[in-house]
Coordinates of C-alpha atoms in Angstrom, one line a residue:
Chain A
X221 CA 18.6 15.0 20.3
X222 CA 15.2 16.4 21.1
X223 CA 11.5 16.8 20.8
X224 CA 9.9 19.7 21.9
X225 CA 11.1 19.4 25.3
X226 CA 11.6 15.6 25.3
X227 CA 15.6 14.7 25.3
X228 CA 15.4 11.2 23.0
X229 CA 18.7 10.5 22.7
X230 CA 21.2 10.9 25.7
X231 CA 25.0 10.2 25.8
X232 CA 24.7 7.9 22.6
X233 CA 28.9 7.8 21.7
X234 CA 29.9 4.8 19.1
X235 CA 32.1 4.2 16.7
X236 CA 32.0 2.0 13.7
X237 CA 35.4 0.6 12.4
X238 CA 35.8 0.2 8.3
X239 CA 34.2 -2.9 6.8
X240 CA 32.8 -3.5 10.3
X241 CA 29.1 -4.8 10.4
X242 CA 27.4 -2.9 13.4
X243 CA 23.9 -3.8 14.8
X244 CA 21.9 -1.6 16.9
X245 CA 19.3 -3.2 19.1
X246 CA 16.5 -2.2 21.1
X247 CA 12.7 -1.8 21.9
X248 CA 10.3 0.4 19.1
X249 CA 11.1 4.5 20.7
X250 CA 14.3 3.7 21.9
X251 CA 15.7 6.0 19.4
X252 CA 17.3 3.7 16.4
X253 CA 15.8 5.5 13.5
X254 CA 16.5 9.1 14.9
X255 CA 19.8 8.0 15.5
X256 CA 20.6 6.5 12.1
X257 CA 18.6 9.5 10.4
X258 CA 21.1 11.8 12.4
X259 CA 23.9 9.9 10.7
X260 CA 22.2 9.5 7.3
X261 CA 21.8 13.4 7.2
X262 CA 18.1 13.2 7.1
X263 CA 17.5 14.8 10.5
X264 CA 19.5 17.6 12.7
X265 CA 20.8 16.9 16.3
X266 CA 19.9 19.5 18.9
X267 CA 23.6 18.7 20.6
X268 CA 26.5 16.8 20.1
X269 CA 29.2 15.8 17.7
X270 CA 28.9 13.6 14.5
X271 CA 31.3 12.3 12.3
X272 CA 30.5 9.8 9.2
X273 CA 33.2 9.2 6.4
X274 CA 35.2 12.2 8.5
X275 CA 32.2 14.4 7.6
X276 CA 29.8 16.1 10.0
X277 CA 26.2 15.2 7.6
X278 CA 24.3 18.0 8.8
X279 CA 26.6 20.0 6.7
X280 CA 28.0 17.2 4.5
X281 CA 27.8 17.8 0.5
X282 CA 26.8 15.4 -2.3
X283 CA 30.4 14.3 -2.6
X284 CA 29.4 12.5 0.9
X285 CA 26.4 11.6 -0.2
X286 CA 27.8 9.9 -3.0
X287 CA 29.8 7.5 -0.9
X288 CA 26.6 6.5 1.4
X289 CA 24.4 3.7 0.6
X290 CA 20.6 4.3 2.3
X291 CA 17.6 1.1 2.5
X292 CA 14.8 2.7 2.3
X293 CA 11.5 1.1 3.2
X294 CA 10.2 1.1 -0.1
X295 CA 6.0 1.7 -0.1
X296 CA 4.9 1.9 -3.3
X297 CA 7.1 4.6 -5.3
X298 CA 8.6 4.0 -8.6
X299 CA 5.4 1.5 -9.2
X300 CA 5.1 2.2 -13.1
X301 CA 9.6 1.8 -13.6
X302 CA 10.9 -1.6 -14.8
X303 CA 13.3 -3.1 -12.0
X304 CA 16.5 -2.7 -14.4
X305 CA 15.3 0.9 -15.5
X306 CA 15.5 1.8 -12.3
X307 CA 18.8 0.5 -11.2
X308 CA 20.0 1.9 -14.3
X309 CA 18.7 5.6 -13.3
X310 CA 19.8 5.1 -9.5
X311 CA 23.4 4.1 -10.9
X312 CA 24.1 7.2 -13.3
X313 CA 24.2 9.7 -10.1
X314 CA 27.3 7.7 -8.8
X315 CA 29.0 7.5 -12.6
X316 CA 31.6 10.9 -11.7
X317 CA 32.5 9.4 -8.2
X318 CA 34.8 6.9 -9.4
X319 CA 36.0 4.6 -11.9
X320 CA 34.1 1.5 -10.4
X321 CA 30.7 3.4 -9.9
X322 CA 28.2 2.6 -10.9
X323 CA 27.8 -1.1 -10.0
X324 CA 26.8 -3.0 -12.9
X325 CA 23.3 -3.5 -13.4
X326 CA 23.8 -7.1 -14.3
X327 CA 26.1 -8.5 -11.7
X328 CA 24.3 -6.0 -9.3
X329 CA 21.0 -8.1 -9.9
X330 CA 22.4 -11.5 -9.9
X331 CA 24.2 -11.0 -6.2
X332 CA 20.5 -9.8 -4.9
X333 CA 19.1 -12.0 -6.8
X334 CA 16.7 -10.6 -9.2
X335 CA 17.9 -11.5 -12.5
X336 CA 15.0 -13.2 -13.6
X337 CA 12.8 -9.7 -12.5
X338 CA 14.7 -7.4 -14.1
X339 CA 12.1 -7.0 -16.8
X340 CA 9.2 -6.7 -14.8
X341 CA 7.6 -3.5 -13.0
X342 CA 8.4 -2.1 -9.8
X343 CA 4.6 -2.6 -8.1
X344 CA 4.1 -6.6 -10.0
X345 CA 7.0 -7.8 -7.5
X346 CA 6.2 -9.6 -3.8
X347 CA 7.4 -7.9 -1.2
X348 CA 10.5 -10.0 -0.6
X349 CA 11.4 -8.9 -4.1
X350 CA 10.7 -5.6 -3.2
X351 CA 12.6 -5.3 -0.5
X352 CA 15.5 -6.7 -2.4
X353 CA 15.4 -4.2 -4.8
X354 CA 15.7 -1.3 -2.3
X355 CA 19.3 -3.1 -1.0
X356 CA 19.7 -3.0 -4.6
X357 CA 19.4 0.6 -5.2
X358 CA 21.5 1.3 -1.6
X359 CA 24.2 -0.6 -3.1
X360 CA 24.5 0.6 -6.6
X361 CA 26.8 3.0 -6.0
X362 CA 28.9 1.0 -3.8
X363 CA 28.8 2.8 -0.8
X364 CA 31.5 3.0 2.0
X365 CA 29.2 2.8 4.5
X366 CA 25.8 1.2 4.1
X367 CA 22.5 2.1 6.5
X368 CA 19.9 -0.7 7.0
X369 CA 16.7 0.1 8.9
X370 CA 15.3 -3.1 9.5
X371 CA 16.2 -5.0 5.9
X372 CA 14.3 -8.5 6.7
X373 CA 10.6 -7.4 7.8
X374 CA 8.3 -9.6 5.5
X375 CA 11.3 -11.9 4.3
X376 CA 10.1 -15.7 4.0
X377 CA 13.1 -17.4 5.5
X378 CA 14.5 -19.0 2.1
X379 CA 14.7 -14.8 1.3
X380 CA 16.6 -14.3 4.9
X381 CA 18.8 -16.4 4.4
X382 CA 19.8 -15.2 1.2
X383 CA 20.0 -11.8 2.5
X384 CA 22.2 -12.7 5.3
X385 CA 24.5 -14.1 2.7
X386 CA 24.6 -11.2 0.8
X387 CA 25.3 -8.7 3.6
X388 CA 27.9 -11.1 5.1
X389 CA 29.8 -11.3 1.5
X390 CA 29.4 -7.4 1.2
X391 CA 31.2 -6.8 5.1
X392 CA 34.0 -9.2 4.0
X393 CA 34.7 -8.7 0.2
X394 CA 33.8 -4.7 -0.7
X395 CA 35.0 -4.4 3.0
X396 CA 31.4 -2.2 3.2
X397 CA 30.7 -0.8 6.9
X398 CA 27.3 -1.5 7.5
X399 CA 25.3 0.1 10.5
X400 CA 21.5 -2.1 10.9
X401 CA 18.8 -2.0 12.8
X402 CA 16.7 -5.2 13.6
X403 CA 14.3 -6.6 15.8
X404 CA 15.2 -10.2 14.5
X405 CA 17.7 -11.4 17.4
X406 CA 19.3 -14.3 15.6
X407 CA 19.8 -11.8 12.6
X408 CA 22.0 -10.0 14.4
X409 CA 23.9 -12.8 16.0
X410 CA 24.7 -14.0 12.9
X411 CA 25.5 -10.3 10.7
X412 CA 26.9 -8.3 13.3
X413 CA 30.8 -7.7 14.8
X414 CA 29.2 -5.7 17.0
X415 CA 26.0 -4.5 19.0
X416 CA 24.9 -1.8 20.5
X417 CA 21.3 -1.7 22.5
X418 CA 19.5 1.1 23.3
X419 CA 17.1 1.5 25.2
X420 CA 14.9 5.0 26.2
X421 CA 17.7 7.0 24.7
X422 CA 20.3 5.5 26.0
X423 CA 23.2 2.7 25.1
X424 CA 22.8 0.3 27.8
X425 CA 25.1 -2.7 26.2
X426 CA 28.1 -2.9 23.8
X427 CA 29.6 -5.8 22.3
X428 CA 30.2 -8.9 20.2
X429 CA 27.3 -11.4 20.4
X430 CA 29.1 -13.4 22.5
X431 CA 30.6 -10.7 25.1
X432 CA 26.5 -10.0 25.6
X433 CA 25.2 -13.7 25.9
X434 CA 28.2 -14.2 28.1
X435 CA 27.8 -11.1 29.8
X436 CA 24.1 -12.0 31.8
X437 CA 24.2 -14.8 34.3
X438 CA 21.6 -17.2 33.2
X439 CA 21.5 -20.9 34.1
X440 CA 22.2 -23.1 31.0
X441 CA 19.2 -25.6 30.2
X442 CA 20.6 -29.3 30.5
X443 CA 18.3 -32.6 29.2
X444 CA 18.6 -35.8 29.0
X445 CA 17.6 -39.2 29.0
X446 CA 18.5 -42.0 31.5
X447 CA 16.6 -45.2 29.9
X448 CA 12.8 -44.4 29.6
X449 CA 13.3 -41.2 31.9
X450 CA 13.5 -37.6 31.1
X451 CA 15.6 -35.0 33.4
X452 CA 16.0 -31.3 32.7
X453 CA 17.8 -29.0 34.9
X454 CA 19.2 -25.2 35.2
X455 CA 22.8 -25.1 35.8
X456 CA 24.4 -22.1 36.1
X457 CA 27.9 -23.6 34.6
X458 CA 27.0 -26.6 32.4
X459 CA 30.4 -28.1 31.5
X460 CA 31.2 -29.7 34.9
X461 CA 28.2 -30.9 35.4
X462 CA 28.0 -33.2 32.2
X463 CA 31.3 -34.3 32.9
X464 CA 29.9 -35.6 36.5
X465 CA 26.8 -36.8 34.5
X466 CA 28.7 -39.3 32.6
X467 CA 31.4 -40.0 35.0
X468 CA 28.3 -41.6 37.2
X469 CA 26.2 -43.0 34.4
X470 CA 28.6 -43.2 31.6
X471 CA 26.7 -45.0 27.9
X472 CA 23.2 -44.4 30.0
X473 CA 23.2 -40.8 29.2
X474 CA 21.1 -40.8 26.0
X475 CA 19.9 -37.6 24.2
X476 CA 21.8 -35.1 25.5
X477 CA 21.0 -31.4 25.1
X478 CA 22.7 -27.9 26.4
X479 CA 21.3 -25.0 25.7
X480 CA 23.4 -21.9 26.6
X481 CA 21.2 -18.6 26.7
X482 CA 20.9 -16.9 23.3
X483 CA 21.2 -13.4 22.3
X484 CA 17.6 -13.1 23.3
X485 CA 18.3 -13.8 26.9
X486 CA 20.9 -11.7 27.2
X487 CA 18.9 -8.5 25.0
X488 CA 15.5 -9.5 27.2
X489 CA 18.1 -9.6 30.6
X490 CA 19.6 -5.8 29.5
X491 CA 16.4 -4.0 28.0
X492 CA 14.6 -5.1 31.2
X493 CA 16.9 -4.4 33.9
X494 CA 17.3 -0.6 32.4
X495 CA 13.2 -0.8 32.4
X496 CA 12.3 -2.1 35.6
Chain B
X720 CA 25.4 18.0 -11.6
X721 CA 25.9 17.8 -15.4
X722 CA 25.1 14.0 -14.5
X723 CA 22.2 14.4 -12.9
X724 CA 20.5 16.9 -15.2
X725 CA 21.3 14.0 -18.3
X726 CA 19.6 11.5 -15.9
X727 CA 16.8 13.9 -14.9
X728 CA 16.5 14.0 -18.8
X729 CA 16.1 10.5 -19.3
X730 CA 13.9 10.0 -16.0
X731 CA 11.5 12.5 -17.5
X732 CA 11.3 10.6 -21.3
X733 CA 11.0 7.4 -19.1
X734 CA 7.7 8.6 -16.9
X735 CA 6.5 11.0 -20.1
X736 CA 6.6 7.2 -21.8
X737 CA 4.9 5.6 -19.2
X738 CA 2.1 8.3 -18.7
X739 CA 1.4 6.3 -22.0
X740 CA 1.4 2.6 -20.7
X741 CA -0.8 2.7 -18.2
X742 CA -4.3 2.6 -18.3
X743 CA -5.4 5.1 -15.6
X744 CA -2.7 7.9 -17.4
X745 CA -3.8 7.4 -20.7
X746 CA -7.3 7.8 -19.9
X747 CA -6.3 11.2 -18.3
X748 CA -4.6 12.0 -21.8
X749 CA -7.5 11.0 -23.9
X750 CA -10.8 11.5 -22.0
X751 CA -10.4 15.3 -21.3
X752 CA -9.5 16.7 -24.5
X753 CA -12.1 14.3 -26.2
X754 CA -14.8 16.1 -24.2
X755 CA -13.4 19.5 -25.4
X756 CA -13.6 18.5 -29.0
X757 CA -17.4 17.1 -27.8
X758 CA -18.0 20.4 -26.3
X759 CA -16.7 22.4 -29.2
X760 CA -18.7 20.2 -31.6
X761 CA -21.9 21.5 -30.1
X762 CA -20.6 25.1 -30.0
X763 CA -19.0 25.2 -34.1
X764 CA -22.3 27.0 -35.4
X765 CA -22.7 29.5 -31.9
X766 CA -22.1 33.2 -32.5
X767 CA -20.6 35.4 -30.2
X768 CA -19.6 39.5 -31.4
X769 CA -19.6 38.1 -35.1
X770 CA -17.3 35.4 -34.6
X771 CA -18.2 31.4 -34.2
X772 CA -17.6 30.5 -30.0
X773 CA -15.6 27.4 -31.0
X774 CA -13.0 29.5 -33.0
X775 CA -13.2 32.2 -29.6
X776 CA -12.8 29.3 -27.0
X777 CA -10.5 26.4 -28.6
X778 CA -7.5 28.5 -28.2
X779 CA -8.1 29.8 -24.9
X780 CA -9.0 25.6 -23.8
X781 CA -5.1 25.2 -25.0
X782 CA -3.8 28.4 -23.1
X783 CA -5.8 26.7 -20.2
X784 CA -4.5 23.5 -20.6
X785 CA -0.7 24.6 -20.8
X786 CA -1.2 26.4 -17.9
X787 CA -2.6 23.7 -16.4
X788 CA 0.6 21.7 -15.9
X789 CA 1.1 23.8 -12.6
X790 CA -1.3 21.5 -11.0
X791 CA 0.0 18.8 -12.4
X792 CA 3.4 19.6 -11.0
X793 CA 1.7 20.6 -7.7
X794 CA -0.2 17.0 -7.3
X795 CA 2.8 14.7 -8.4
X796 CA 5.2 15.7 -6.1
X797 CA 2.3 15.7 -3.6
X798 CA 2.4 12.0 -4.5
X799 CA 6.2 11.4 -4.7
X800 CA 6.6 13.5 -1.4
X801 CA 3.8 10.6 0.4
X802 CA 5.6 7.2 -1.4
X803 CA 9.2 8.0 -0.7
X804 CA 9.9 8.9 -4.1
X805 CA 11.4 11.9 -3.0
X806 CA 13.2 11.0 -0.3
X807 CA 15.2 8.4 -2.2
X808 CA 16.0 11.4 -5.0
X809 CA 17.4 12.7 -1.6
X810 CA 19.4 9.9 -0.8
X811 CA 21.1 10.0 -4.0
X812 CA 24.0 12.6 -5.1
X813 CA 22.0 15.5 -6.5
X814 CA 18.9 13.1 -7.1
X815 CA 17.0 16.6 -6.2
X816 CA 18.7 18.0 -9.5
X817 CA 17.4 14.7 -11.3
X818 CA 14.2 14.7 -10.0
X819 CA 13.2 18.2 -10.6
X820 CA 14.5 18.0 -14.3
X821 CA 12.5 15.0 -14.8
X822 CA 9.5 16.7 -13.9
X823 CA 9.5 19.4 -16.0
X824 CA 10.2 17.1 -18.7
X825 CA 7.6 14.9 -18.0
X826 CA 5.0 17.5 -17.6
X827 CA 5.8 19.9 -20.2
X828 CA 6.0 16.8 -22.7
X829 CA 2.5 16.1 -21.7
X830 CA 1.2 19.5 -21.6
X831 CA 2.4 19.1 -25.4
X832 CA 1.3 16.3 -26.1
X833 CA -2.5 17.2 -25.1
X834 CA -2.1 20.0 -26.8
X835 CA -1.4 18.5 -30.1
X836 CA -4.6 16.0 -29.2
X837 CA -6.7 18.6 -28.9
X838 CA -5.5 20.8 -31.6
X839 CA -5.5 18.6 -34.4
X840 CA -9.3 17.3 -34.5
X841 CA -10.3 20.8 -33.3
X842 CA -8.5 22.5 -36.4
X843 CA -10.9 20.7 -38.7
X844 CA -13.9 20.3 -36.7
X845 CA -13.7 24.2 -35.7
X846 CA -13.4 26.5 -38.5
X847 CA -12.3 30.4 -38.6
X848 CA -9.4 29.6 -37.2
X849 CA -6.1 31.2 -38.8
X850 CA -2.9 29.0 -38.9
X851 CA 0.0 31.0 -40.2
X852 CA 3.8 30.5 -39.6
X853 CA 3.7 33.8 -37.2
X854 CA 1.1 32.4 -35.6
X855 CA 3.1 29.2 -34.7
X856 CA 5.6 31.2 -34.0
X857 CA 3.4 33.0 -31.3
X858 CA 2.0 29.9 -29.9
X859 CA 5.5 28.5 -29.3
X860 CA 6.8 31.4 -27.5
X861 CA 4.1 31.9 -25.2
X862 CA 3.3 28.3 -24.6
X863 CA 7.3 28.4 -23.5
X864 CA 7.2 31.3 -21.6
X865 CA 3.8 29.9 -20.1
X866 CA 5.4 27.1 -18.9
X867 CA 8.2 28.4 -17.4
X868 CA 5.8 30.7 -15.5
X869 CA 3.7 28.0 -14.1
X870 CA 5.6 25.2 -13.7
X871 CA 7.7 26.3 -10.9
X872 CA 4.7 27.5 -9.3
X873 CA 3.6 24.4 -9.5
X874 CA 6.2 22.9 -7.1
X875 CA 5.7 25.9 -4.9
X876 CA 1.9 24.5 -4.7
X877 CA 3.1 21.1 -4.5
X878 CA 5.6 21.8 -1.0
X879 CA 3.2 24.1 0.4
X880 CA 0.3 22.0 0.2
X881 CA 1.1 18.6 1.4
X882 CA -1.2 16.3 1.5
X883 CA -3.4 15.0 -0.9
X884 CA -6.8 16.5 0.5
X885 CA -5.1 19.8 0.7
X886 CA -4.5 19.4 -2.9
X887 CA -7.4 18.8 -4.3
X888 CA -9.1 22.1 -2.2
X889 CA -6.4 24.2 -4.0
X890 CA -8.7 22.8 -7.1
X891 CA -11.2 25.2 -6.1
X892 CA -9.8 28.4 -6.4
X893 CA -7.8 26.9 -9.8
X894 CA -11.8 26.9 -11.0
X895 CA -12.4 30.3 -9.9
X896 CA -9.3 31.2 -11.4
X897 CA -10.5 29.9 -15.1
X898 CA -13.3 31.5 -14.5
X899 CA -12.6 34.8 -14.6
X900 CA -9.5 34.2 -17.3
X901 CA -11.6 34.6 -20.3
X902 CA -11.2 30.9 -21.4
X903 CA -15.0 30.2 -21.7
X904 CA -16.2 34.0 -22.3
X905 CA -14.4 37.0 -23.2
X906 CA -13.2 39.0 -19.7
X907 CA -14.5 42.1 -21.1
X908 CA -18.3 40.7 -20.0
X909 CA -16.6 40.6 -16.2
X910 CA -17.1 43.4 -13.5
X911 CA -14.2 45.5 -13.3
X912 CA -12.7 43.9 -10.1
X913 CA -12.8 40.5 -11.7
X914 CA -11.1 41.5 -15.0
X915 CA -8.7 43.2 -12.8
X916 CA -8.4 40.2 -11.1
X917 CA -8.7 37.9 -13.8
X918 CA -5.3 39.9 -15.6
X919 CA -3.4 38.8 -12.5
X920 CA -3.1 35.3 -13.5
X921 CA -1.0 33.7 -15.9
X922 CA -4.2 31.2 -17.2
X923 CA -5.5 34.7 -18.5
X924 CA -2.2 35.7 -20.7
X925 CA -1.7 32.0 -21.7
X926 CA -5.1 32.2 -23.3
X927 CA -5.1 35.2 -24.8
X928 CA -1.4 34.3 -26.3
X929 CA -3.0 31.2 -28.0
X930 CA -6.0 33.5 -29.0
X931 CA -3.6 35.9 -31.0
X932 CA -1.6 32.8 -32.3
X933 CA -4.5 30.7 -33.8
X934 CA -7.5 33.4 -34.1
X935 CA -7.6 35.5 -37.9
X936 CA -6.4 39.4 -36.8
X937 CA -10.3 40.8 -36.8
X938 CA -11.4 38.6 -33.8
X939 CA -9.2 41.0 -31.5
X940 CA -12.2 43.5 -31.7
X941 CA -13.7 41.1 -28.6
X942 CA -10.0 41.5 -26.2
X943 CA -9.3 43.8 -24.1
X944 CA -8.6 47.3 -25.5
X945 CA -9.1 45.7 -29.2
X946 CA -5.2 44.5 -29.1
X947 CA -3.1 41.6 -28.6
X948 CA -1.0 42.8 -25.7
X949 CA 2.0 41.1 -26.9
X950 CA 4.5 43.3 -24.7
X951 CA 1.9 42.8 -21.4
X952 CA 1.9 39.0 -22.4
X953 CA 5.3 38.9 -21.8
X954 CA 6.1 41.1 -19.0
X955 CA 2.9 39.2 -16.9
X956 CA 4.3 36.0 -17.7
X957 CA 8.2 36.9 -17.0
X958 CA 7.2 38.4 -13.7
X959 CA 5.9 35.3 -12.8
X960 CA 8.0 33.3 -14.2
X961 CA 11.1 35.2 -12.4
X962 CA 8.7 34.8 -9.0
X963 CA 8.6 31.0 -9.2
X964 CA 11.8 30.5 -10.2
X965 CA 13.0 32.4 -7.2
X966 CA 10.8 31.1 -4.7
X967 CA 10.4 27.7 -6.0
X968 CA 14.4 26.5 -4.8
X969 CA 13.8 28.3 -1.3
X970 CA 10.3 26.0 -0.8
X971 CA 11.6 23.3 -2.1
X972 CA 14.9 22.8 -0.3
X973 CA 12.7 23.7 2.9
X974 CA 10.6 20.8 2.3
X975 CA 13.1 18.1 1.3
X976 CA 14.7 19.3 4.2
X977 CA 12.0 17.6 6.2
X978 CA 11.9 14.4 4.5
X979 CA 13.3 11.1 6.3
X980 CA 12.4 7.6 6.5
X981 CA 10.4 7.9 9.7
X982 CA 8.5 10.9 8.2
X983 CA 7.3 7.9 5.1
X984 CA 6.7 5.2 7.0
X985 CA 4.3 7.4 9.1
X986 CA 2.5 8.6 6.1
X987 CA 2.1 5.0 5.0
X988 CA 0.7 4.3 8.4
X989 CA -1.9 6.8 8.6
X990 CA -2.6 6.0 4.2
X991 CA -3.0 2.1 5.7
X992 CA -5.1 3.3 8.6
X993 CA -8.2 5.5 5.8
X994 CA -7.9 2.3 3.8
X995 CA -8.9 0.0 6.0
X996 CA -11.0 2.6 8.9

């Protein structure tokens, strides 16, 4: 993919399995929204070869489009539309692509959670609310494959949390694929099968959260007390060393805590070591 | 696609319905025509060629008006283009379809709508007018033909000129336009040149087609070549009608084309960045 003369996407070769949830990571320019507008359709590629639901999208027809579920970052639009008037409208495109489609408005609402909104209008709703709505309307054709550019931005964590329950339910019951980007590290530990990062262009790191956190060596953070002392050290592997720990001090050992590196570590380690 | 163009139906009664529950949009429906019936208040008693100016000009104001929805077209998709609105209709299976449907609906209801606001009270504060069942026959036709003539130019106005300063500079020339159609003075008082010109736009036909409709048969002494022009009505307005409805798909998909979710959230930026700078 490029700019002018500016190649922004090299070599970037995935797959996504069905009803896999896949996360793709990386610094603001790395290339995550062209990449998931290339797939979305929205955007042509200067090179390559992409396939979504079997289809190339630069050439893909509203069959395809049917069986795609876009977030958009809602702004303001459809300000003056009640919240059910508008799922209503959004649903009747998908009515001729099967017997299931449209979702229905009512259960739609209750599983993001907006029930007791339904009545009011588009631009009275927080932004939370808000952004609920726009998973709303990317699900109410229940899509095959679901595209989520950063869904939590502005999400109190009570909302989150919610959402994070949703999507997770959505991966494992409507076996949905979903591709998201985030910047929110523990989000993606906890939605994701699988993560890609990119960085400058560029895939650096594939894996499950734990093949990446695993994948960086970094010392795991051990505390403790021993009566009214505090100790703290880096240890590279953690387990022998609190075996030793209370083979020498046994019931002193109070307060013990081990803290393997997170996601963060390991996405800090990567995006770094391709930077530097 | 027959799906979409039943919801594009129903999203155009939906925002035609809320262009009446919202304070802003119903002002826009009431305050202009009121100041036309104003104006024409002040005008019932003028003369002009024999006939009373209120009776010349209140059916070229509704010729004006109808044609009038172009800009309407051409400013809210301006506005859907900038708030996503668009590029949701694009997410969706033949959402364009929908979309475009709505619009018209929307629009032409309104352009309906104001009309009857402005006809009504101006029937009885206005006289010499001439309401026969010909003449509503007239007026329906070319307010038809009228709006399939402008609308579509409309859009092309609308994907051409994106952004929301550039649309209200395409006002200008709209003014000149009016102008020189004959809506506030016959086009026979014009040079030439500008009654050429003035003939090239549909505001001028749209006028004159309400003239004929609503005006008794001796005011045609003031027109151009003391007739109607019934055939030239129709053959101006096709011609542009068949020009917009060929050129308005090509623009269109061109523009939607362009539309992603990086290409809103930058527009958002730079709408955040005037707001606050």
């Amino acid at each position: 993919m490029r700019y002018g003369d500016t190649d922004v996407l090299h070599e970037v070769s995935f797959q996504a399995r069905a009803g896999e949830v896949l996360a793709l990571l990386g610094p603001n320019g790395a290339g995550k929204s062209t990449t998931i507008e290339i797939l979305e359709g929205f955007r042509l590629r200067s090179a390559g070869r992409v396939e979504v639901l079997g289809v190339d999208p630069a050439g893909a027809d509203e069959r395809w489009r049917a069986r795609i579920g876009i977030v958009l970052q809602s702004w303001r639009d459809h300000g003056n539309w009640r919240v059910r008037e508008l799922l209503e409208h959004q649903g009747a495109y998908y009515a001729p692509y099967g017997a299931d489609r449209p979702w229905p408005v009512d259960d739609l609402l209750a599983a993001v959670g907006l029930t007791a909104s339904a009545r009011q209008k588009v631009r009275t709703l927080s932004g939370g609310q808000r952004r609920r709505l726009d998973v709303a309307i990317g699900l109410v054709g229940r899509p095959e494959l679901l595209f989520l550019d950063e869904p939590t931005t502005g999400f109190d964590p009570a909302a989150r949390r919610e959402f994070h329950d949703l999507i997770a339910g959505l991966a494992a019951d409507q076996q949905t694929t979903i591709l998201l980007t985030t910047h929110d590290l523990p989000e993606a530990a906890r939605l994701a099968d699988r993560i890609l990062i990119l960085t400058a262009g560029r895939i650096v790191a594939t894996g499950t959260p734990t093949d990446l956190t695993t994948s960086i060596t970094a010392p795991h953070d051990v505390r403790y007390t021993l009566g009214v002392q505090q100790f703290q050290h880096q240890i590279l592997d953690s387990t022998p060393f609190v075996q030793a720990l209370f083979a020498q001090h046994g019931d002193a050992v109070q307060n013990l805590e081990v803290h393997r590196p997170t996601l963060e570590d390991a996405y800090l380690a990567l995006v770094n070591g391709v930077q530097s | 696609m027959r799906t979409a163009v039943r919801a594009g139906l129903r999203r155009g009664w939906i925002e035609f319905r809320q262009s009446f529950t919202n304070g802003p949009e119903l002002l826009g429906h009431f305050l202009w025509p009121a100041l036309t019936i104003a104006g024409l208040f002040f005008l019932r008693d003028r003369e002009f060629g024999g006939f009373t100016l209120g009776a010349l000009i209140l059916p070229s104001i509704l010729g004006m008006n109808a044609a009038m929805g172009m800009v309407a077209v051409s400013q809210q998709l301006t506005a859907d283009r900038g708030d996503g609105t668009l590029l949701r209709a694009k997410a969706t299976p033949y959402g364009m379809v929908g979309y475009l449907v709505g619009k018209v609906v929307s629009v032409a209801g309104s352009v309906l709508v104001d009309l009857v606001i402005v006809l009504v009270p101006g029937l009885f504060i206005v006289g010499g007018l001439s309401v026969t069942a010909g003449g509503w026959l007239t007026l329906s036709w070319v307010l038809t033909l009228g709006l399939v003539a402008t609308l579509p130019i409309g859009a092309v106005l609308g994907s051409v000129f994106t952004s929301a300063p550039a649309q209200g500079l395409i006002q200008l020339p709209m003014l000149g336009f009016i102008a020189i159609s004959g809506i506030f003075y016959p086009i026979t008082a014009l040079p030439a040149w500008l009654e050429w010109l003035g003939q090239l736009t549909p505001i001028y036909w749209m006028g004159l087609g309400m003239r004929s409709a609503l005006l008794p048969p001796e005011t045609v002494a003031v027109e151009v070549g003391q007739s109607w022009r019934h055939l030239e009505t129709a053959g101006v307005l096709g011609l542009w009608a068949v020009a917009g409805l060929l050129l308005a798909p090509v623009v269109l998909r061109r523009m939607a084309r362009r539309e992603s979710g990086s290409a809103v959230a930058a527009r958002r930026e730079r709408a955040l960045r005037r707001s606050v700078g």
